[in-house]
PDB file of C-alpha atoms and ligand atoms in Angstrom:
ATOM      1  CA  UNK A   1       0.000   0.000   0.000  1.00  0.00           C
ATOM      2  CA  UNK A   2       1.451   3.686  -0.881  1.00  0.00           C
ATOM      3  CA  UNK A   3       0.789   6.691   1.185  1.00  0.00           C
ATOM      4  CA  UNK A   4      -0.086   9.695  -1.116  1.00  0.00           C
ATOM      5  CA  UNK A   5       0.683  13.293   0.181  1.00  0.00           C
ATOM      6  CA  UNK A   6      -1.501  15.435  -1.887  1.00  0.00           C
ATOM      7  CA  UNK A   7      -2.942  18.814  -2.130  1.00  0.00           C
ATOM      8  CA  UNK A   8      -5.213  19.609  -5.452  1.00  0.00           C
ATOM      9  CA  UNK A   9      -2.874  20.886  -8.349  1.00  0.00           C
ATOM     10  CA  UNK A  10      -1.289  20.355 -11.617  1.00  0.00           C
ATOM     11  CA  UNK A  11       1.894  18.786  -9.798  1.00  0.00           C
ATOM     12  CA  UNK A  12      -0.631  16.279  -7.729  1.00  0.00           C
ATOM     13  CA  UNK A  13      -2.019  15.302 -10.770  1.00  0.00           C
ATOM     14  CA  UNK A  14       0.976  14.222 -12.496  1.00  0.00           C
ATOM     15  CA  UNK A  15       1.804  11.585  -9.485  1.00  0.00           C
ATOM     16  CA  UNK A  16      -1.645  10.527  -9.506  1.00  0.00           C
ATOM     17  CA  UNK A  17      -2.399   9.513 -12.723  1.00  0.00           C
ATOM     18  CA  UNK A  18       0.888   6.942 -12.110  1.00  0.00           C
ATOM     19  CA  UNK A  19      -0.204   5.848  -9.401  1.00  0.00           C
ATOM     20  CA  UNK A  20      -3.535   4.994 -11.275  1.00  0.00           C
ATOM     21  CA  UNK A  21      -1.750   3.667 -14.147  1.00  0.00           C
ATOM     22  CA  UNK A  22       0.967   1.597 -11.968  1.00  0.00           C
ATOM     23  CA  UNK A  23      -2.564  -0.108 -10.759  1.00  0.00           C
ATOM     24  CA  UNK A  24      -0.922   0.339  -7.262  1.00  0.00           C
ATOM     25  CA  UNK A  25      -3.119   0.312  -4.539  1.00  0.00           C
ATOM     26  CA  UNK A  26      -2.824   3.793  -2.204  1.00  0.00           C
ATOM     27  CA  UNK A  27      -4.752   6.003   0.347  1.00  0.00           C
ATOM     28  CA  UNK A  28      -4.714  10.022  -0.069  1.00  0.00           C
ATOM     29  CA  UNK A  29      -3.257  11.813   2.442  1.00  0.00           C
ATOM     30  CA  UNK A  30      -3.906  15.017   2.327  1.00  0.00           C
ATOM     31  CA  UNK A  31      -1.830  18.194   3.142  1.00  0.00           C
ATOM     32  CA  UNK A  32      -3.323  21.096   3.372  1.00  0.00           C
ATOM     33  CA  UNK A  33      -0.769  23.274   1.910  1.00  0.00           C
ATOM     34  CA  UNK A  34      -2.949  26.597   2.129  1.00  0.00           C
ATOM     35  CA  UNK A  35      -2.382  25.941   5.811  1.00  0.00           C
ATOM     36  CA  UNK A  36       1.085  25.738   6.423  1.00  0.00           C
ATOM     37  CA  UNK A  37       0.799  21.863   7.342  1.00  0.00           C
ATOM     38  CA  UNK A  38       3.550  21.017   4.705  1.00  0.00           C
ATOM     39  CA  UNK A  39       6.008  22.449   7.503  1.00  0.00           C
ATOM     40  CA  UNK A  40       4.961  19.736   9.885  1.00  0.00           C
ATOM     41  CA  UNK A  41       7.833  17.486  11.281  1.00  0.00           C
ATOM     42  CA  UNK A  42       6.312  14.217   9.917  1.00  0.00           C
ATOM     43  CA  UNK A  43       5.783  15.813   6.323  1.00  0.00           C
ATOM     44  CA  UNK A  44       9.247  16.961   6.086  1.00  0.00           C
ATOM     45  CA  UNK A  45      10.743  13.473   7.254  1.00  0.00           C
ATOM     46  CA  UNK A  46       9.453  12.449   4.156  1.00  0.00           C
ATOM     47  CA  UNK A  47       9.151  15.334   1.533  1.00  0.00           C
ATOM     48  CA  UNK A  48      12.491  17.578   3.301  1.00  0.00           C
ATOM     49  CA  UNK A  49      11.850  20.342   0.406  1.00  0.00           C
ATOM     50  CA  UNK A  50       8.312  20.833   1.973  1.00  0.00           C
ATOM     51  CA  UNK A  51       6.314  20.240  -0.923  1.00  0.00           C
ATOM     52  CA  UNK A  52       3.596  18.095  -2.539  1.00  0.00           C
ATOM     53  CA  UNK A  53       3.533  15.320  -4.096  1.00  0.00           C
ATOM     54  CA  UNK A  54       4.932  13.106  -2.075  1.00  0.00           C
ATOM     55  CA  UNK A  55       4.504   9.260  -1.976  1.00  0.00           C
ATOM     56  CA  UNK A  56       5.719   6.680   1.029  1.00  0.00           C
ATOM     57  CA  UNK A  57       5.599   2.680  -0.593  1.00  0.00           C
ATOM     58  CA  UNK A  58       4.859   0.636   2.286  1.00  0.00           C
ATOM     59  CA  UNK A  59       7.061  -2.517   1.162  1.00  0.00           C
ATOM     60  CA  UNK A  60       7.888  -5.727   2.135  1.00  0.00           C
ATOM     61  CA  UNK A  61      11.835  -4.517   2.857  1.00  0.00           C
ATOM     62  CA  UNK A  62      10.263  -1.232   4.773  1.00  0.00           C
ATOM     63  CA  UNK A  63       8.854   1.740   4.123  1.00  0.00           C
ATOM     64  CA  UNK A  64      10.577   3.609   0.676  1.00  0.00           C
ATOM     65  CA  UNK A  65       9.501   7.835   1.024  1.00  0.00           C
ATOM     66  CA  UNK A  66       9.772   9.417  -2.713  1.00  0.00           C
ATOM     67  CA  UNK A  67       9.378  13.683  -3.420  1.00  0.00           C
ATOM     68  CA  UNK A  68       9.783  15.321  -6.342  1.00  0.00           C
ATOM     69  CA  UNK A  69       7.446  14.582  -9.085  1.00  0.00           C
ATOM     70  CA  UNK A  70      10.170  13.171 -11.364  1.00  0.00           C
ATOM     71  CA  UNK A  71      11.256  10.688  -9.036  1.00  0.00           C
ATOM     72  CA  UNK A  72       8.164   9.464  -7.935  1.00  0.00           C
ATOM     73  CA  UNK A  73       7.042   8.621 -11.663  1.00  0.00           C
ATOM     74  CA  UNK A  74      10.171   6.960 -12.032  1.00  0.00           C
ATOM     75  CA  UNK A  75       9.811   4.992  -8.765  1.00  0.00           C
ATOM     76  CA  UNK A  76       6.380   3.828 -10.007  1.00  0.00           C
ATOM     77  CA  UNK A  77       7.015   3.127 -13.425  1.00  0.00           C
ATOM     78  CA  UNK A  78      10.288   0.839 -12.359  1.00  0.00           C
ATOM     79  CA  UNK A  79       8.190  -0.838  -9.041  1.00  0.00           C
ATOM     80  CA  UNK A  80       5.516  -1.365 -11.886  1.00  0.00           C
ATOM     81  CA  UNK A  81       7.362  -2.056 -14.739  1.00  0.00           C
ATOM     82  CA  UNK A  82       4.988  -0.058 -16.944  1.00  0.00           C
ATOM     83  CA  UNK A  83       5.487   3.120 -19.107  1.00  0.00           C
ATOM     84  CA  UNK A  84       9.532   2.990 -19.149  1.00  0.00           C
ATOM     85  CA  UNK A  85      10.722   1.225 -21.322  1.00  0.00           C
ATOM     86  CA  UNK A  86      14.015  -1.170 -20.843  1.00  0.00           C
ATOM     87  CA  UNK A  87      15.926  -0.505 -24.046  1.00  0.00           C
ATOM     88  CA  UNK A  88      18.605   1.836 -23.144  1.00  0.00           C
ATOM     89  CA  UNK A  89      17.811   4.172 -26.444  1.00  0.00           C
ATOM     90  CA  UNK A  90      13.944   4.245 -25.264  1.00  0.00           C
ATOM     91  CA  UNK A  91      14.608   4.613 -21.474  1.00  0.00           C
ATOM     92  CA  UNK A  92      16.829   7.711 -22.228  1.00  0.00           C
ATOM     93  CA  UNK A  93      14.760   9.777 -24.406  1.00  0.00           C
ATOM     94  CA  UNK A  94      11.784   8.652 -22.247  1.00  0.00           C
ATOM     95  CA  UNK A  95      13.768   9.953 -19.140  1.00  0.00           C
ATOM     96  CA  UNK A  96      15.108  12.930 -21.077  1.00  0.00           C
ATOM     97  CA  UNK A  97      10.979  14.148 -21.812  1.00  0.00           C
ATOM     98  CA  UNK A  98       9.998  13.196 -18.453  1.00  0.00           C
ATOM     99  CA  UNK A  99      12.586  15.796 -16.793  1.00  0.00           C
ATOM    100  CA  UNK A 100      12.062  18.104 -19.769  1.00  0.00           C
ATOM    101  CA  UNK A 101       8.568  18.096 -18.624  1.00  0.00           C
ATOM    102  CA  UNK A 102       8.798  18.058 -15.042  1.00  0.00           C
ATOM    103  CA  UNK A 103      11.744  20.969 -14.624  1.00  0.00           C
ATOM    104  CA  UNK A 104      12.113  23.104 -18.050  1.00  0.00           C
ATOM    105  CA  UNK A 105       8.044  23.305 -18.960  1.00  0.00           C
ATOM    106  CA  UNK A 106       6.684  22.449 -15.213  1.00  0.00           C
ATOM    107  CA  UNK A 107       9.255  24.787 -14.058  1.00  0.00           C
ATOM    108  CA  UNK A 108       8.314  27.773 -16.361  1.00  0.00           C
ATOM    109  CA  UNK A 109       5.034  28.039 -16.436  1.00  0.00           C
ATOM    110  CA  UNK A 110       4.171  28.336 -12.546  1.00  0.00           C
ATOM    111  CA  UNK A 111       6.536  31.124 -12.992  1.00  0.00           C
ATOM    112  CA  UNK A 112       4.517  33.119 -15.232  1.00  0.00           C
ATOM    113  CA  UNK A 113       1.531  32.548 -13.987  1.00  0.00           C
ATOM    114  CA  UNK A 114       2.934  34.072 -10.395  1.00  0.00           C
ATOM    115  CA  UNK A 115       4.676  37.387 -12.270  1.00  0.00           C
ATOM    116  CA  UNK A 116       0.960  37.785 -14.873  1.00  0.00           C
ATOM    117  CA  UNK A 117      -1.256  37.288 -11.598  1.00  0.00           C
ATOM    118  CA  UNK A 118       0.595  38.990  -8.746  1.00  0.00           C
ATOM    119  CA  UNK A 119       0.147  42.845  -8.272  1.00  0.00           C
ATOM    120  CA  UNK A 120       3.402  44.519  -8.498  1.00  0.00           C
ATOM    121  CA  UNK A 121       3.682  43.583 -12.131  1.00  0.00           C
ATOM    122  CA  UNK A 122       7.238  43.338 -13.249  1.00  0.00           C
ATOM    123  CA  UNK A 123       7.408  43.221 -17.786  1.00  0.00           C
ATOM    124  CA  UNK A 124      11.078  41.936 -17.738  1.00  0.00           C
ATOM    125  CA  UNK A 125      10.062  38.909 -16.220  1.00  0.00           C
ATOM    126  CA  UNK A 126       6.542  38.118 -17.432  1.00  0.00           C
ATOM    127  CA  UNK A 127       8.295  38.624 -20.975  1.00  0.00           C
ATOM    128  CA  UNK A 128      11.232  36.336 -19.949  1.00  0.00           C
ATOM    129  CA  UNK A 129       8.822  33.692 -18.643  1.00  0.00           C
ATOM    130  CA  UNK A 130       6.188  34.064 -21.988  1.00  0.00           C
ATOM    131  CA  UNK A 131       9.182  33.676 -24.185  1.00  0.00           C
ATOM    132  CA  UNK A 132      10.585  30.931 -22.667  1.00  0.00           C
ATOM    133  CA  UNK A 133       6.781  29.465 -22.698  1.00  0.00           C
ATOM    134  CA  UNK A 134       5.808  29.788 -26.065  1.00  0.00           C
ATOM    135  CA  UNK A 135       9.398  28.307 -26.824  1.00  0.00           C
ATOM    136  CA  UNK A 136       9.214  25.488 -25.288  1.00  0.00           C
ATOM    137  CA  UNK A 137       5.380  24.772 -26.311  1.00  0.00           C
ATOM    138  CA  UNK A 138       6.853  24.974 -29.653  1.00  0.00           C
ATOM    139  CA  UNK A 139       8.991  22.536 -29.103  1.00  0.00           C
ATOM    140  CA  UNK A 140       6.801  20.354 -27.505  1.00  0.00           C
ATOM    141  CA  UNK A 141       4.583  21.294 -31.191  1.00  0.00           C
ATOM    142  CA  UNK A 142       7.261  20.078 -33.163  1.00  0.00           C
ATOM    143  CA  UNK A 143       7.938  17.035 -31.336  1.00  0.00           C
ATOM    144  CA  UNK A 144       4.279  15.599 -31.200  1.00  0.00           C
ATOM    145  CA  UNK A 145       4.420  16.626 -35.290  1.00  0.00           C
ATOM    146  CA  UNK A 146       7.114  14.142 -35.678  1.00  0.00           C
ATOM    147  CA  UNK A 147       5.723  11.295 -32.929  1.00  0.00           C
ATOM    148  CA  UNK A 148       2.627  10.690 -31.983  1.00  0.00           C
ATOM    149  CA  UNK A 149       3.878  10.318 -27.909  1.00  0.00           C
ATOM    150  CA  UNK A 150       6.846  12.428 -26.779  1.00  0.00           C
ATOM    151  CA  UNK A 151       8.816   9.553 -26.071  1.00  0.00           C
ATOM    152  CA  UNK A 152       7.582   7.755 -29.327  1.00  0.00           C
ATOM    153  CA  UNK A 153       4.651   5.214 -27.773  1.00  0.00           C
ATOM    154  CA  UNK A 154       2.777   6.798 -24.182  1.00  0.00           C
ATOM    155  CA  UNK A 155       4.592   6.469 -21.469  1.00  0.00           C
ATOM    156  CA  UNK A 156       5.295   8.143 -17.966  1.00  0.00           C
ATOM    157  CA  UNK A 157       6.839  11.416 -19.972  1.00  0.00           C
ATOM    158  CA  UNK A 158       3.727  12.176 -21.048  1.00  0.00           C
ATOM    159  CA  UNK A 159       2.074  12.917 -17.756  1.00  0.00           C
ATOM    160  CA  UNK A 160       3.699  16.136 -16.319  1.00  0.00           C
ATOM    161  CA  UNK A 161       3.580  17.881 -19.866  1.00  0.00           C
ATOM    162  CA  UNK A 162      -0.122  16.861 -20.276  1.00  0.00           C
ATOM    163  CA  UNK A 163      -0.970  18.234 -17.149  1.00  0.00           C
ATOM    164  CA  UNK A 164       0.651  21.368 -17.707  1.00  0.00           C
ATOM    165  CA  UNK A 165      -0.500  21.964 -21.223  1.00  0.00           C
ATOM    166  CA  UNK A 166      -3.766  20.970 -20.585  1.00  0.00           C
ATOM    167  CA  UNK A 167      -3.847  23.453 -17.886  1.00  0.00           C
ATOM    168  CA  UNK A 168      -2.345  26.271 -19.276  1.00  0.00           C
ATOM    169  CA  UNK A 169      -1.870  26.014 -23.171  1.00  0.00           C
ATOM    170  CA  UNK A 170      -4.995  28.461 -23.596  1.00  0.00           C
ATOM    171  CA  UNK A 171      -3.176  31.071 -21.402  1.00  0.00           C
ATOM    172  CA  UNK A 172      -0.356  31.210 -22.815  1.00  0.00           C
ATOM    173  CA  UNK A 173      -1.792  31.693 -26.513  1.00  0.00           C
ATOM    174  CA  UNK A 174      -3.293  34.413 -25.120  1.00  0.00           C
ATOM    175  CA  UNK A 175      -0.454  35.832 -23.488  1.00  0.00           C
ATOM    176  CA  UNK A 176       1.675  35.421 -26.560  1.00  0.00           C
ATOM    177  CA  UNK A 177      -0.137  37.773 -28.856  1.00  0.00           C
ATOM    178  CA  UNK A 178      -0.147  35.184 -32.054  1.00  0.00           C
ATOM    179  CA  UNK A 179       3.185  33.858 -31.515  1.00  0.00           C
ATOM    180  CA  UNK A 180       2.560  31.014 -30.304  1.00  0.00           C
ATOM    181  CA  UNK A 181       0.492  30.102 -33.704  1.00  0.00           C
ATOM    182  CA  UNK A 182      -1.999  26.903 -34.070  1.00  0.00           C
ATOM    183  CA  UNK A 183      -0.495  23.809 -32.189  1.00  0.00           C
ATOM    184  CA  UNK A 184      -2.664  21.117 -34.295  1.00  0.00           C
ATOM    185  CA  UNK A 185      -0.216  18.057 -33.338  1.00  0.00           C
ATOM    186  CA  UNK A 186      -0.257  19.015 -28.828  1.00  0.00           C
ATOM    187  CA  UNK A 187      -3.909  19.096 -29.231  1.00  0.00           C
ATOM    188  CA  UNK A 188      -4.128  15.616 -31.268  1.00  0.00           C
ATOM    189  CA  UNK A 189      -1.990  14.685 -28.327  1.00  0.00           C
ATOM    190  CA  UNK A 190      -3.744  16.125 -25.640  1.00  0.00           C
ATOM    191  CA  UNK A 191      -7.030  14.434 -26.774  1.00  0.00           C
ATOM    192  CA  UNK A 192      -5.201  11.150 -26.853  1.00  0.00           C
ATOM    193  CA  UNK A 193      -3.858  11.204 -23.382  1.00  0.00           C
ATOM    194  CA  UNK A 194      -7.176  12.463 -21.931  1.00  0.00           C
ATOM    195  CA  UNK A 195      -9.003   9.173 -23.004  1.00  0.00           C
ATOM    196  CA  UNK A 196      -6.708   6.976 -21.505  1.00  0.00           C
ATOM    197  CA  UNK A 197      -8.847   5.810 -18.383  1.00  0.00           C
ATOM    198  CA  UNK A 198      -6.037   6.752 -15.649  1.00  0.00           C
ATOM    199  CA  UNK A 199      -6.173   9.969 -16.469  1.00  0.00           C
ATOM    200  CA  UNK A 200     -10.123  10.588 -17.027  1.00  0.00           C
ATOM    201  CA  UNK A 201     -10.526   9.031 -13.759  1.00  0.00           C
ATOM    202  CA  UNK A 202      -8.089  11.594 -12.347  1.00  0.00           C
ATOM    203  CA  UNK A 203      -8.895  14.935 -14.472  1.00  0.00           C
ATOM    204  CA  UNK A 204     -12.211  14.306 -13.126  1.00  0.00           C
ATOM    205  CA  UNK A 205     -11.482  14.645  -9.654  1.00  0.00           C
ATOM    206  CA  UNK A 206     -11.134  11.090  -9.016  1.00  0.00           C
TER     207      UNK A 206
HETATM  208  N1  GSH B 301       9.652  20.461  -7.826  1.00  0.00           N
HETATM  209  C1  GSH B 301       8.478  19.998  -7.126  1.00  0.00           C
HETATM  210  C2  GSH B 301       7.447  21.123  -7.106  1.00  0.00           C
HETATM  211  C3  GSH B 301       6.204  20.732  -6.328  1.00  0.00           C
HETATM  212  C4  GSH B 301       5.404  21.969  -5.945  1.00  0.00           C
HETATM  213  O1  GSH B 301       5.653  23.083  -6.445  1.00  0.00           O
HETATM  214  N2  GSH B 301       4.435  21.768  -5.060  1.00  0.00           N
HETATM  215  C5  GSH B 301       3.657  22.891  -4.551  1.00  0.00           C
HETATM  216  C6  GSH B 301       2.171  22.690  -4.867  1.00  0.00           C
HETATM  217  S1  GSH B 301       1.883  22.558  -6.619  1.00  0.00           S
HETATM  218  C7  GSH B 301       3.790  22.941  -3.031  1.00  0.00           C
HETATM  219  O2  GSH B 301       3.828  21.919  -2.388  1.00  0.00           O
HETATM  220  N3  GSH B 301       3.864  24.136  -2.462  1.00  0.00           N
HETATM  221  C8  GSH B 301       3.950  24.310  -1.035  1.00  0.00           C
HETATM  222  C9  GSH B 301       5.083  25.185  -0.618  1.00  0.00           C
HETATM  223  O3  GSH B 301       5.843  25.644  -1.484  1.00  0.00           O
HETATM  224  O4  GSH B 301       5.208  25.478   0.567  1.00  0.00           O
HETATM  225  C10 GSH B 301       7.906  18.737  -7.811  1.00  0.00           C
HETATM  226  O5  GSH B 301       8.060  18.635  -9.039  1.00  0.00           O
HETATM  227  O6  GSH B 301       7.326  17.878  -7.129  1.00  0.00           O
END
């Protein structure tokens, strides 16, 4: 049985739909991090950078704690042997997406969200982080022209990017006043992921 430390959000998301399609058996835990109660002691034994996800696999040889989103898909997909593949070729572009995904997209876009939303508006950055958005959604474009999965077949480095595109692809084509263009081949994608059962069961609150 996995413990799953969870608050709502894109980054919860992307652990969850592994978990659903590792078929591993887990109770949500959540922490409510609107209240501070990602500080707690216990939570920072096993996520130290005080952030959600977080996972704790309950297994046979003990108790195995995983944070960061990367590493817990990883840690899933290897206890579950599904959605990374073995071949070395195929396990390093699928691990080189995966990060991609996780850090240089998943990293980003929070980021320009917080500088479009907060108050004291500041243009250098909001144009730093909308060029370095629309960038790297092209490059997610012309990837997904080429393959019809960013590693080639679906696997784990799907899930972070969906979840952030689906989230926030709209907002940045606003944002980027037509330079971002039509992105026919991320929504072919995005339709495809979204009907895999794992993650209609968890885009719908599940
Ligand atoms: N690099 C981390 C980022 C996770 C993250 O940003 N979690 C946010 C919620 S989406 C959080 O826990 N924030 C609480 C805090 O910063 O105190 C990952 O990929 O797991």
């Amino acid at each position: 049985m996995i413990d799953f430390y969870t608050y709502p959000g894109p980054n919860s998301r992307k652990a969850q739909i592994m978990l659903e399609e590792a078929g591993a058996p887990y109770t949500v835990r959540t922490v409510d991090i609107t209240k501070g109660e990602q500080f707690a002691p216990d939570f920072l034994r096993i996520s130290p950078n005080n952030k959600i996800p977080a996972i704790v696999d309950h297994t046979a040889a003990g108790p195995v704690a995983v944070f960061e989103t990367a590493a817990i898909l990883i840690y899933l997909a290897e206890s579950s042997g599904r959605l990374l593949p073995v071949d070395p070729a195929a396990r390093a572009s699928t691990l080189a997406w995966l990060i991609w995904g996780t850090s240089s997209l998943g990293g980003a876009l929070p980021q320009l969200h917080h500088f479009v939303d907060s108050t004291d508006k500041v243009p250098s950055a909001i144009e730093r982080f909308a060029n370095d958005c629309v960038r790297m959604l092209k490059v997610q474009e012309r990837r997904l022209s080429e393959v019809e999965f960013l590693a080639g077949e679906y696997s784990v480095a799907d899930i972070p990017s969906f979840c952030s595109t689906a989230g926030w692809l709209s907002r940045v084509k606003a944002l980027s006043n037509g330079a971002l263009g039509d992105t026919p081949a991320t929504h072919r994608w995005l339709k495809a992921v979204a009907e895999r059962p794992a993650v209609r069961k968890v885009m719908a609150g599940g």
